mmCIF file of C-alpha atoms and ligand atoms in Angstrom:
data_model
loop_
_atom_site.group_PDB
_atom_site.id
_atom_site.type_symbol
_atom_site.label_atom_id
_atom_site.label_comp_id
_atom_site.label_asym_id
_atom_site.label_seq_id
_atom_site.Cartn_x
_atom_site.Cartn_y
_atom_site.Cartn_z
ATOM 1 C CA MET A 1 72.459 74.508 -56.487
ATOM 2 C CA VAL A 2 70.080 76.554 -54.767
ATOM 3 C CA LEU A 3 68.379 76.753 -57.712
ATOM 4 C CA PHE A 4 66.838 73.504 -58.231
ATOM 5 C CA ARG A 5 65.742 73.056 -54.853
ATOM 6 C CA LEU A 6 64.087 75.795 -55.908
ATOM 7 C CA SER A 7 62.303 74.081 -58.085
ATOM 8 C CA PHE A 8 62.311 71.267 -56.329
ATOM 9 C CA LEU A 9 59.500 72.565 -54.454
ATOM 10 C CA ALA A 10 57.933 74.359 -56.556
ATOM 11 C CA ALA A 11 57.118 71.161 -58.827
ATOM 12 C CA LEU A 12 55.519 70.181 -55.576
ATOM 13 C CA ALA A 13 54.006 73.186 -55.377
ATOM 14 C CA THR A 14 55.220 72.769 -51.736
ATOM 15 C CA ASP A 15 54.218 75.855 -48.929
ATOM 16 C CA VAL A 16 56.719 74.511 -46.861
ATOM 17 C CA ALA A 17 59.965 77.309 -46.313
ATOM 18 C CA ALA A 18 63.101 75.797 -48.121
ATOM 19 C CA SER A 19 65.583 74.929 -46.050
ATOM 20 C CA TYR A 20 68.920 75.105 -46.961
ATOM 21 C CA SER A 21 70.959 72.284 -46.913
ATOM 22 C CA PRO A 22 74.071 73.607 -45.494
ATOM 23 C CA ARG A 23 76.400 73.796 -48.369
ATOM 24 C CA ILE A 24 73.891 75.447 -50.671
ATOM 25 C CA SER A 25 73.328 77.497 -47.818
ATOM 26 C CA SER A 26 76.920 78.419 -48.152
ATOM 27 C CA ILE A 27 76.610 79.677 -51.905
ATOM 28 C CA ILE A 28 74.368 82.199 -51.174
ATOM 29 C CA LYS A 29 76.283 83.313 -48.250
ATOM 30 C CA GLN A 30 79.343 83.407 -50.959
ATOM 31 C CA ALA A 31 77.371 85.234 -52.857
ATOM 32 C CA LYS A 32 76.260 88.124 -50.887
ATOM 33 C CA ARG A 33 79.573 87.891 -49.676
ATOM 34 C CA GLY A 34 80.666 89.203 -53.172
ATOM 35 C CA GLU A 35 82.438 86.063 -53.639
ATOM 36 C CA ASN A 36 82.598 83.394 -56.050
ATOM 37 C CA PHE A 37 81.599 79.984 -55.428
ATOM 38 C CA ASN A 38 82.849 77.207 -56.469
ATOM 39 C CA VAL A 39 80.477 73.859 -55.438
ATOM 40 C CA PRO A 40 80.794 71.214 -58.465
ATOM 41 C CA LEU A 41 77.799 71.510 -60.284
ATOM 42 C CA GLN A 42 77.272 67.861 -60.626
ATOM 43 C CA SER A 43 78.052 66.974 -57.061
ATOM 44 C CA LEU A 44 75.247 69.399 -55.944
ATOM 45 C CA LEU A 45 72.345 68.270 -59.050
ATOM 46 C CA HIS A 46 73.838 63.781 -57.618
ATOM 47 C CA GLU A 47 72.716 65.052 -54.051
ATOM 48 C CA ARG A 48 69.695 65.907 -55.529
ATOM 49 C CA ARG A 49 69.106 62.990 -57.808
ATOM 50 C CA ASP A 50 69.567 60.382 -55.167
ATOM 51 C CA GLY A 51 66.740 61.461 -53.016
ATOM 52 C CA PRO A 52 63.598 59.500 -52.601
ATOM 53 C CA GLU A 53 61.470 61.645 -54.963
ATOM 54 C CA ALA A 54 63.347 62.524 -57.764
ATOM 55 C CA ASP A 55 60.925 60.549 -60.014
ATOM 56 C CA ALA A 56 62.381 60.308 -63.761
ATOM 57 C CA GLU A 57 61.510 62.615 -65.294
ATOM 58 C CA SER A 58 61.895 65.375 -63.557
ATOM 59 C CA ALA A 59 65.577 63.309 -62.971
ATOM 60 C CA ASN A 60 66.059 64.180 -66.561
ATOM 61 C CA ALA A 61 65.101 66.997 -67.095
ATOM 62 C CA LEU A 62 68.146 68.253 -64.551
ATOM 63 C CA GLN A 63 70.260 66.040 -66.176
ATOM 64 C CA THR A 64 70.352 67.626 -68.639
ATOM 65 C CA HIS A 65 70.819 70.731 -67.434
ATOM 66 C CA ASP A 66 73.949 69.962 -65.716
ATOM 67 C CA LEU A 67 75.632 70.984 -69.218
ATOM 68 C CA ILE A 68 74.741 74.918 -67.689
ATOM 69 C CA ASP A 69 77.506 76.012 -66.073
ATOM 70 C CA LEU A 70 76.363 78.197 -64.690
ATOM 71 C CA GLU A 71 79.660 78.227 -62.475
ATOM 72 C CA SER A 72 80.833 80.506 -65.164
ATOM 73 C CA LEU A 73 78.427 83.182 -65.584
ATOM 74 C CA PRO A 74 79.758 87.052 -63.954
ATOM 75 C CA PHE A 75 75.085 87.854 -63.157
ATOM 76 C CA ALA A 76 74.623 84.459 -61.120
ATOM 77 C CA SER A 77 75.863 85.474 -57.759
ATOM 78 C CA ALA A 78 73.363 88.140 -57.901
ATOM 79 C CA ALA A 79 70.699 85.634 -59.211
ATOM 80 C CA PHE A 80 70.728 83.939 -56.330
ATOM 81 C CA VAL A 81 71.214 86.929 -54.210
ATOM 82 C CA SER A 82 67.967 87.918 -55.552
ATOM 83 C CA ILE A 83 66.598 84.419 -55.562
ATOM 84 C CA ASP A 84 67.262 83.727 -52.007
ATOM 85 C CA ALA A 85 65.490 86.717 -51.426
ATOM 86 C CA ILE A 86 62.193 85.638 -52.446
ATOM 87 C CA GLN A 87 62.142 82.567 -51.518
ATOM 88 C CA ASN A 88 63.078 84.059 -47.417
ATOM 89 C CA GLY A 89 60.581 87.089 -47.594
ATOM 90 C CA HIS A 90 63.251 90.000 -48.450
ATOM 91 C CA SER A 91 61.869 90.642 -51.397
ATOM 92 C CA ASN A 92 60.351 93.503 -50.670
ATOM 93 C CA LEU A 93 58.121 93.024 -52.031
ATOM 94 C CA ASP A 94 54.477 94.799 -50.864
ATOM 95 C CA LEU A 95 50.998 92.488 -52.541
ATOM 96 C CA SER A 96 49.107 94.302 -49.848
ATOM 97 C CA HIS A 97 47.177 96.758 -52.307
ATOM 98 C CA ALA A 98 47.454 94.345 -55.046
ATOM 99 C CA SER A 99 43.382 94.931 -56.662
ATOM 100 C CA ARG A 100 43.643 93.440 -60.690
ATOM 101 C CA VAL A 101 44.433 91.436 -63.081
ATOM 102 C CA ASP A 102 46.974 91.350 -65.221
ATOM 103 C CA THR A 103 48.521 89.810 -68.682
ATOM 104 C CA HIS A 104 50.483 91.231 -70.003
ATOM 105 C CA VAL A 105 53.266 92.028 -67.424
ATOM 106 C CA HIS A 106 57.584 92.258 -67.603
ATOM 107 C CA ILE A 107 59.639 91.190 -64.541
ATOM 108 C CA VAL A 108 62.139 93.583 -64.322
ATOM 109 C CA PRO A 109 64.645 91.189 -61.362
ATOM 110 C CA ASP A 110 67.152 92.762 -59.706
ATOM 111 C CA PHE A 111 69.801 90.839 -61.875
ATOM 112 C CA TYR A 112 68.054 91.170 -64.657
ATOM 113 C CA LEU A 113 68.239 94.591 -64.639
ATOM 114 C CA GLY A 114 71.879 94.966 -63.569
ATOM 115 C CA LEU A 115 72.598 93.894 -66.861
ATOM 116 C CA VAL A 116 70.165 94.855 -69.712
ATOM 117 C CA LEU A 117 69.812 98.426 -69.200
ATOM 118 C CA THR A 118 67.355 99.567 -72.015
ATOM 119 C CA THR A 119 64.135 98.033 -73.796
ATOM 120 C CA GLY A 120 62.519 98.807 -76.780
ATOM 121 C CA GLN A 121 65.340 102.246 -76.407
ATOM 122 C CA SER A 122 63.373 103.192 -73.565
ATOM 123 C CA PRO A 123 65.011 102.530 -70.184
ATOM 124 C CA THR A 124 64.405 99.115 -68.590
ATOM 125 C CA PRO A 125 61.453 99.579 -65.985
ATOM 126 C CA SER A 126 62.911 98.754 -62.372
ATOM 127 C CA HIS A 127 59.983 97.873 -60.692
ATOM 128 C CA LEU A 128 58.706 94.957 -60.103
ATOM 129 C CA GLN A 129 54.785 95.643 -60.371
ATOM 130 C CA GLU A 130 52.782 94.392 -58.245
ATOM 131 C CA HIS A 131 49.311 94.013 -58.825
ATOM 132 C CA HIS A 132 49.860 90.501 -61.578
ATOM 133 C CA ILE A 133 48.907 87.149 -62.585
ATOM 134 C CA HIS A 134 51.032 86.322 -65.623
ATOM 135 C CA VAL A 135 54.290 87.358 -65.699
ATOM 136 C CA HIS A 136 56.685 87.133 -68.575
ATOM 137 C CA ALA A 137 60.714 88.939 -68.771
ATOM 138 C CA GLY A 138 61.149 89.020 -72.112
ATOM 139 C CA LEU A 139 65.853 88.232 -72.819
ATOM 140 C CA ASP A 140 67.526 90.122 -75.494
ATOM 141 C CA GLY A 141 70.615 90.086 -73.443
ATOM 142 C CA PHE A 142 73.654 89.162 -74.408
ATOM 143 C CA HIS A 143 74.442 88.433 -78.790
ATOM 144 C CA ASP A 144 75.892 85.448 -80.238
ATOM 145 C CA ASN A 145 76.793 84.944 -76.893
ATOM 146 C CA GLU A 146 75.052 80.971 -75.944
ATOM 147 C CA ALA A 147 76.873 80.470 -72.926
ATOM 148 C CA TYR A 148 75.447 83.890 -71.394
ATOM 149 C CA SER A 149 71.651 83.621 -73.139
ATOM 150 C CA VAL A 150 70.990 80.191 -71.899
ATOM 151 C CA GLY A 151 73.143 80.773 -68.810
ATOM 152 C CA LEU A 152 70.646 84.380 -67.956
ATOM 153 C CA ALA A 153 67.205 82.464 -69.553
ATOM 154 C CA LYS A 154 68.287 79.469 -66.537
ATOM 155 C CA LEU A 155 68.331 81.852 -63.807
ATOM 156 C CA LEU A 156 65.680 84.111 -65.019
ATOM 157 C CA ASN A 157 63.556 80.442 -65.227
ATOM 158 C CA GLU A 158 64.498 79.696 -61.556
ATOM 159 C CA TRP A 159 63.463 82.656 -59.680
ATOM 160 C CA LEU A 160 59.829 83.245 -62.337
ATOM 161 C CA ALA A 161 59.609 80.296 -60.574
ATOM 162 C CA GLU A 162 60.290 81.123 -57.192
ATOM 163 C CA LEU A 163 58.139 83.704 -57.001
ATOM 164 C CA ARG A 164 55.119 82.168 -58.580
ATOM 165 C CA ARG A 165 55.962 79.457 -56.061
ATOM 166 C CA ALA A 166 56.122 82.483 -53.236
ATOM 167 C CA PHE A 167 53.067 84.083 -54.241
ATOM 168 C CA PRO A 168 51.042 81.422 -55.233
ATOM 169 C CA LYS A 169 48.055 82.851 -55.229
ATOM 170 C CA ARG A 170 49.251 85.810 -57.229
ATOM 171 C CA PHE A 171 51.506 84.885 -60.465
ATOM 172 C CA GLU A 172 51.552 82.241 -63.435
ATOM 173 C CA PHE A 173 55.091 82.559 -65.320
ATOM 174 C CA TYR A 174 56.670 81.663 -69.344
ATOM 175 C CA ALA A 175 59.321 80.928 -69.021
ATOM 176 C CA VAL A 176 62.356 82.828 -70.886
ATOM 177 C CA MET A 177 63.686 80.850 -74.335
ATOM 178 C CA PRO A 178 67.340 81.116 -74.724
ATOM 179 C CA LEU A 179 66.378 80.965 -78.680
ATOM 180 C CA PRO A 180 67.976 80.807 -82.195
ATOM 181 C CA TYR A 181 69.565 78.679 -79.811
ATOM 182 C CA THR A 182 66.975 75.807 -80.931
ATOM 183 C CA PRO A 183 68.468 72.748 -78.310
ATOM 184 C CA ALA A 184 69.004 74.779 -75.622
ATOM 185 C CA ALA A 185 65.190 76.725 -75.709
ATOM 186 C CA ILE A 186 64.120 72.697 -76.727
ATOM 187 C CA LYS A 187 65.759 71.584 -73.231
ATOM 188 C CA GLU A 188 64.385 74.848 -70.800
ATOM 189 C CA ALA A 189 60.912 74.451 -72.227
ATOM 190 C CA LYS A 190 60.828 70.716 -71.479
ATOM 191 C CA TYR A 191 62.222 72.088 -68.408
ATOM 192 C CA ALA A 192 60.285 74.864 -68.038
ATOM 193 C CA LEU A 193 56.380 72.979 -68.912
ATOM 194 C CA THR A 194 57.526 69.865 -66.430
ATOM 195 C CA SER A 195 59.227 70.806 -64.053
ATOM 196 C CA LEU A 196 59.132 74.419 -63.033
ATOM 197 C CA GLY A 197 55.378 74.613 -63.330
ATOM 198 C CA ALA A 198 55.213 77.647 -65.806
ATOM 199 C CA ILE A 199 52.441 78.009 -67.834
ATOM 200 C CA GLY A 200 53.175 78.466 -70.860
ATOM 201 C CA LEU A 201 56.520 80.246 -72.946
ATOM 202 C CA GLY A 202 57.453 83.672 -74.026
ATOM 203 C CA LEU A 203 59.024 84.220 -77.485
ATOM 204 C CA LEU A 204 60.497 87.118 -78.542
ATOM 205 C CA THR A 205 59.217 88.420 -82.805
ATOM 206 C CA ASN A 206 62.636 87.698 -83.513
ATOM 207 C CA HIS A 207 65.649 86.096 -81.489
ATOM 208 C CA GLU A 208 69.111 87.775 -82.855
ATOM 209 C CA GLY A 209 67.089 88.821 -86.087
ATOM 210 C CA LEU A 210 65.530 85.918 -87.006
ATOM 211 C CA TYR A 211 61.635 85.679 -86.808
ATOM 212 C CA LEU A 212 59.574 83.265 -85.696
ATOM 213 C CA GLY A 213 59.328 81.187 -88.779
ATOM 214 C CA ASN A 214 62.657 81.294 -89.624
ATOM 215 C CA ALA A 215 63.409 77.258 -91.051
ATOM 216 C CA ALA A 216 66.974 76.828 -88.073
ATOM 217 C CA LEU A 217 63.950 77.773 -85.464
ATOM 218 C CA ALA A 218 61.757 74.582 -87.198
ATOM 219 C CA PRO A 219 63.059 71.937 -84.552
ATOM 220 C CA PHE A 220 62.097 74.174 -81.718
ATOM 221 C CA PHE A 221 58.629 74.096 -82.414
ATOM 222 C CA ALA A 222 57.706 71.244 -83.582
ATOM 223 C CA ALA A 223 59.521 69.684 -80.361
ATOM 224 C CA LEU A 224 57.315 71.676 -78.158
ATOM 225 C CA ASN A 225 54.633 70.532 -80.230
ATOM 226 C CA ALA A 226 55.904 67.103 -79.516
ATOM 227 C CA THR A 227 55.938 67.560 -75.816
ATOM 228 C CA VAL A 228 53.073 66.117 -73.286
ATOM 229 C CA ARG A 229 50.235 68.212 -72.011
ATOM 230 C CA GLY A 230 48.999 71.021 -74.304
ATOM 231 C CA PRO A 231 48.535 73.223 -76.420
ATOM 232 C CA HIS A 232 51.503 74.557 -75.015
ATOM 233 C CA VAL A 233 50.996 78.550 -75.186
ATOM 234 C CA CYS A 234 53.471 80.455 -76.387
ATOM 235 C CA ILE A 235 53.374 85.038 -75.520
ATOM 236 C CA VAL A 236 54.809 86.635 -78.036
ATOM 237 C CA HIS A 237 56.541 89.827 -77.221
ATOM 238 C CA PRO A 238 57.376 92.228 -80.498
ATOM 239 C CA SER A 239 61.838 93.267 -80.064
ATOM 240 C CA GLU A 240 64.079 95.237 -81.704
ATOM 241 C CA PRO A 241 64.137 94.305 -85.361
ATOM 242 C CA LEU A 242 68.419 93.210 -86.455
ATOM 243 C CA ILE A 243 69.623 92.322 -88.929
ATOM 244 C CA ARG A 244 72.547 90.537 -89.491
ATOM 245 C CA ILE A 245 75.736 91.783 -91.992
ATOM 246 C CA ASN A 246 78.390 90.456 -92.969
ATOM 247 C CA GLY A 247 77.816 88.148 -89.638
ATOM 248 C CA THR A 248 77.636 91.407 -87.024
ATOM 249 C CA LEU A 249 74.282 92.298 -85.490
ATOM 250 C CA VAL A 250 72.523 95.606 -86.307
ATOM 251 C CA VAL A 251 69.158 97.224 -85.955
ATOM 252 C CA ALA A 252 67.310 97.633 -88.691
ATOM 253 C CA ASP A 253 64.798 100.235 -88.048
ATOM 254 C CA PRO A 254 64.443 102.663 -91.309
ATOM 255 C CA THR A 255 62.118 104.982 -89.355
ATOM 256 C CA LYS A 256 65.246 105.728 -86.714
ATOM 257 C CA GLN A 257 67.074 107.661 -90.162
ATOM 258 C CA CYS A 258 64.028 109.996 -90.041
ATOM 259 C CA SER A 259 64.383 110.705 -86.377
ATOM 260 C CA THR A 260 65.087 108.748 -83.111
ATOM 261 C CA ALA A 261 63.356 110.242 -80.801
ATOM 262 C CA LEU A 262 59.605 110.496 -83.016
ATOM 263 C CA TYR A 263 59.585 106.813 -83.547
ATOM 264 C CA LEU A 264 60.796 104.867 -80.534
ATOM 265 C CA THR A 265 61.497 101.410 -81.206
ATOM 266 C CA GLY A 266 58.723 100.516 -78.018
ATOM 267 C CA GLN A 267 56.268 102.913 -79.280
ATOM 268 C CA VAL A 268 56.373 102.493 -82.570
ATOM 269 C CA GLU A 269 58.206 99.587 -85.111
ATOM 270 C CA PHE A 270 56.666 97.040 -81.951
ATOM 271 C CA TYR A 271 53.690 97.587 -83.748
ATOM 272 C CA PHE A 272 55.584 96.595 -87.623
ATOM 273 C CA GLU A 273 57.839 93.647 -85.981
ATOM 274 C CA THR A 274 54.399 92.011 -84.605
ATOM 275 C CA ALA A 275 52.904 91.703 -88.133
ATOM 276 C CA ARG A 276 56.340 90.760 -89.130
ATOM 277 C CA ALA A 277 56.477 87.362 -86.901
ATOM 278 C CA LEU A 278 53.233 87.137 -87.784
ATOM 279 C CA MET A 279 53.660 86.501 -91.146
ATOM 280 C CA ASP A 280 56.450 84.355 -90.944
ATOM 281 C CA LEU A 281 54.836 82.645 -88.736
ATOM 282 C CA THR A 282 51.529 81.743 -91.384
ATOM 283 C CA VAL A 283 53.967 81.612 -94.098
ATOM 284 C CA SER A 284 56.778 79.157 -93.261
ATOM 285 C CA ARG A 285 53.247 77.342 -92.212
ATOM 286 C CA THR A 286 54.414 77.044 -88.243
ATOM 287 C CA ILE A 287 50.861 77.588 -87.217
ATOM 288 C CA THR A 288 49.877 75.260 -89.647
ATOM 289 C CA ASN A 289 51.889 71.923 -88.942
ATOM 290 C CA TYR A 290 52.058 72.829 -85.189
ATOM 291 C CA THR A 291 48.578 72.872 -84.254
ATOM 292 C CA ASN A 292 49.694 72.128 -79.941
ATOM 293 C CA ILE A 293 50.994 75.353 -79.816
ATOM 294 C CA HIS A 294 48.379 77.835 -79.437
ATOM 295 C CA TYR A 295 50.099 81.724 -79.805
ATOM 296 C CA ALA A 296 48.582 84.902 -78.101
ATOM 297 C CA PHE A 297 50.637 88.235 -79.188
ATOM 298 C CA GLY A 298 50.380 91.506 -77.598
ATOM 299 C CA HIS A 299 49.236 94.877 -78.437
ATOM 300 C CA VAL A 300 45.958 93.383 -80.758
ATOM 301 C CA ASN A 301 48.586 91.982 -83.095
ATOM 302 C CA GLY A 302 50.255 94.682 -83.873
ATOM 303 C CA ALA A 303 49.382 96.392 -87.809
ATOM 304 C CA PHE A 304 48.610 92.396 -88.549
ATOM 305 C CA PRO A 305 45.568 92.481 -88.867
ATOM 306 C CA SER A 306 45.292 95.259 -91.388
ATOM 307 C CA ILE A 307 46.734 93.562 -93.880
ATOM 308 C CA GLU A 308 46.407 89.683 -93.151
ATOM 309 C CA HIS A 309 43.530 88.856 -95.569
ATOM 310 C CA ARG A 310 45.600 90.002 -99.132
ATOM 311 C CA PHE A 311 48.411 88.351 -97.344
ATOM 312 C CA ILE A 312 47.529 85.219 -97.033
ATOM 313 C CA LYS A 313 46.230 85.545 -100.155
ATOM 314 C CA THR A 314 49.571 85.651 -101.207
ATOM 315 C CA ILE A 315 50.426 81.670 -99.859
ATOM 316 C CA PRO A 316 49.654 78.738 -102.736
ATOM 317 C CA GLY A 317 47.099 76.880 -100.632
ATOM 318 C CA PHE A 318 46.617 78.640 -97.536
ATOM 319 C CA GLU A 319 43.071 78.729 -97.007
ATOM 320 C CA GLN A 320 42.351 75.724 -98.194
ATOM 321 C CA ALA A 321 44.400 74.167 -95.514
ATOM 322 C CA PRO A 322 43.796 72.148 -92.240
ATOM 323 C CA ARG A 323 43.000 74.199 -89.108
ATOM 324 C CA ARG A 324 43.280 73.723 -85.753
ATOM 325 C CA PRO A 325 40.254 72.527 -83.730
HETATM 326 C C1 NAG B 401 80.434 93.167 -95.670
HETATM 327 O O1 NAG B 401 81.556 93.417 -96.495
HETATM 328 C C2 NAG B 401 82.312 93.380 -98.101
HETATM 329 C C3 NAG B 401 83.704 92.332 -97.842
HETATM 330 O O2 NAG B 401 84.096 93.074 -97.025
HETATM 331 C C4 NAG B 401 82.387 94.710 -97.743
HETATM 332 O O3 NAG B 401 81.983 95.080 -99.057
HETATM 333 C C5 NAG B 401 80.906 95.364 -97.994
HETATM 334 O O4 NAG B 401 80.459 96.425 -97.580
HETATM 335 C C6 NAG B 401 80.358 95.454 -96.500
HETATM 336 N N1 NAG B 401 78.752 95.637 -96.456
HETATM 337 C C7 NAG B 401 78.459 96.286 -95.736
HETATM 338 C C8 NAG B 401 77.006 96.601 -95.095
HETATM 339 O O5 NAG B 401 79.267 96.959 -94.181
HETATM 340 C C1 NAG B 402 55.015 72.185 -92.882
HETATM 341 O O1 NAG B 402 54.548 71.894 -92.982
HETATM 342 C C2 NAG B 402 54.719 71.683 -94.875
HETATM 343 C C3 NAG B 402 54.569 70.210 -95.450
HETATM 344 O O2 NAG B 402 54.988 68.688 -95.359
HETATM 345 C C4 NAG B 402 56.601 71.894 -95.091
HETATM 346 O O3 NAG B 402 56.627 72.025 -96.670
HETATM 347 C C5 NAG B 402 57.215 72.750 -94.447
HETATM 348 O O4 NAG B 402 58.478 72.650 -94.615
HETATM 349 C C6 NAG B 402 56.282 72.641 -92.744
HETATM 350 N N1 NAG B 402 56.539 74.207 -92.416
HETATM 351 C C7 NAG B 402 57.566 74.120 -91.257
HETATM 352 C C8 NAG B 402 57.738 75.588 -90.183
HETATM 353 O O5 NAG B 402 57.723 73.310 -90.494
HETATM 354 C C1 NAG B 403 51.350 68.264 -83.842
HETATM 355 O O1 NAG B 403 51.155 67.952 -82.465
HETATM 356 C C2 NAG B 403 49.336 67.489 -82.458
HETATM 357 C C3 NAG B 403 48.624 67.372 -82.195
HETATM 358 O O2 NAG B 403 49.052 66.113 -81.654
HETATM 359 C C4 NAG B 403 49.529 66.533 -83.826
HETATM 360 O O3 NAG B 403 48.114 66.267 -84.232
HETATM 361 C C5 NAG B 403 50.214 67.547 -85.373
HETATM 362 O O4 NAG B 403 50.248 66.679 -86.143
HETATM 363 C C6 NAG B 403 51.338 67.523 -84.839
HETATM 364 N N1 NAG B 403 52.614 68.232 -85.623
HETATM 365 C C7 NAG B 403 53.689 67.793 -86.382
HETATM 366 C C8 NAG B 403 53.686 68.817 -87.788
HETATM 367 O O5 NAG B 403 54.207 66.785 -86.101
#
């Protein structure tokens, strides 16, 4: 797919504009016409992998990714068109008045906006703010749908990598992780860090109701900890609290029972959600076990600092535990 070609260019940090192979161009044309593309992903990957430039590491990364069936995703065509627009300078991005350095920016590609209408209980913002340097896109689009979550994360990361490639002095990015699908997230993390040029990973405080210290997510942190070129940075953003009841994920925000209007998730619950995730990383010892990972929490660490001391005292032996240097 076009994605893999673009990511290859991003990995080389080249400024040369890509010229697509005829097959890739035809996929983009089809997508622009609203047609489904149906070129076997595998054959395109072979095209790429056989090139003289492909080194062992990126070949490996691509091999893991041919398991993602992008062609079956209803939003993939729109993503390709969007990536192609950045590539060809047709993205409507005007950075001429950019003047600030901002490290907490949400990027909202047009195809994502069409999929995720609200974020933190407010309408998902429709614009790409234009002065940013570090960006990340949360992934909270599909619950209980591994194929869509993994595919969407992949497309968002390729989009972010293309943005960085097109504006190398303007953007860095944290890659979106398709958690709680741990094996897929491990592959995507390695690929994003080694091939796409992500500076770190973007996580949510909970992924489908699992907080970051949950044992089901430990293999992800173990694999990331063991990935070369650390320390790796995870930027953690609050999300809506969710709880699984009888198999169904429901919103677990008690203040909503009082007044939805007064307690907007994005403006109130996020601070408590941040504290929960920090507590969970701490009490599970994810923080102290996996010292090759550093964390960045937004919103001044939410409500955590005010309870940190009391909380840590409840964890046997924690204060004596080894800390990262
Ligand atoms: C969950 O399922 C059980 C058994 O069907 C039922 O008794 C219970 O009321 C359900 N709980 C909720 C919160 O829906
Ligand atoms: C961290 O290490 C401790 C001690 O080996 C272990 O009990 C705990 O399960 C580990 N936690 C995680 C999240 O790996
Ligand atoms: C995490 O990585 C660090 C740095 O390589 C290492 O010292 C530590 O033992 C690793 N943690 C685990 C649980 O393997």
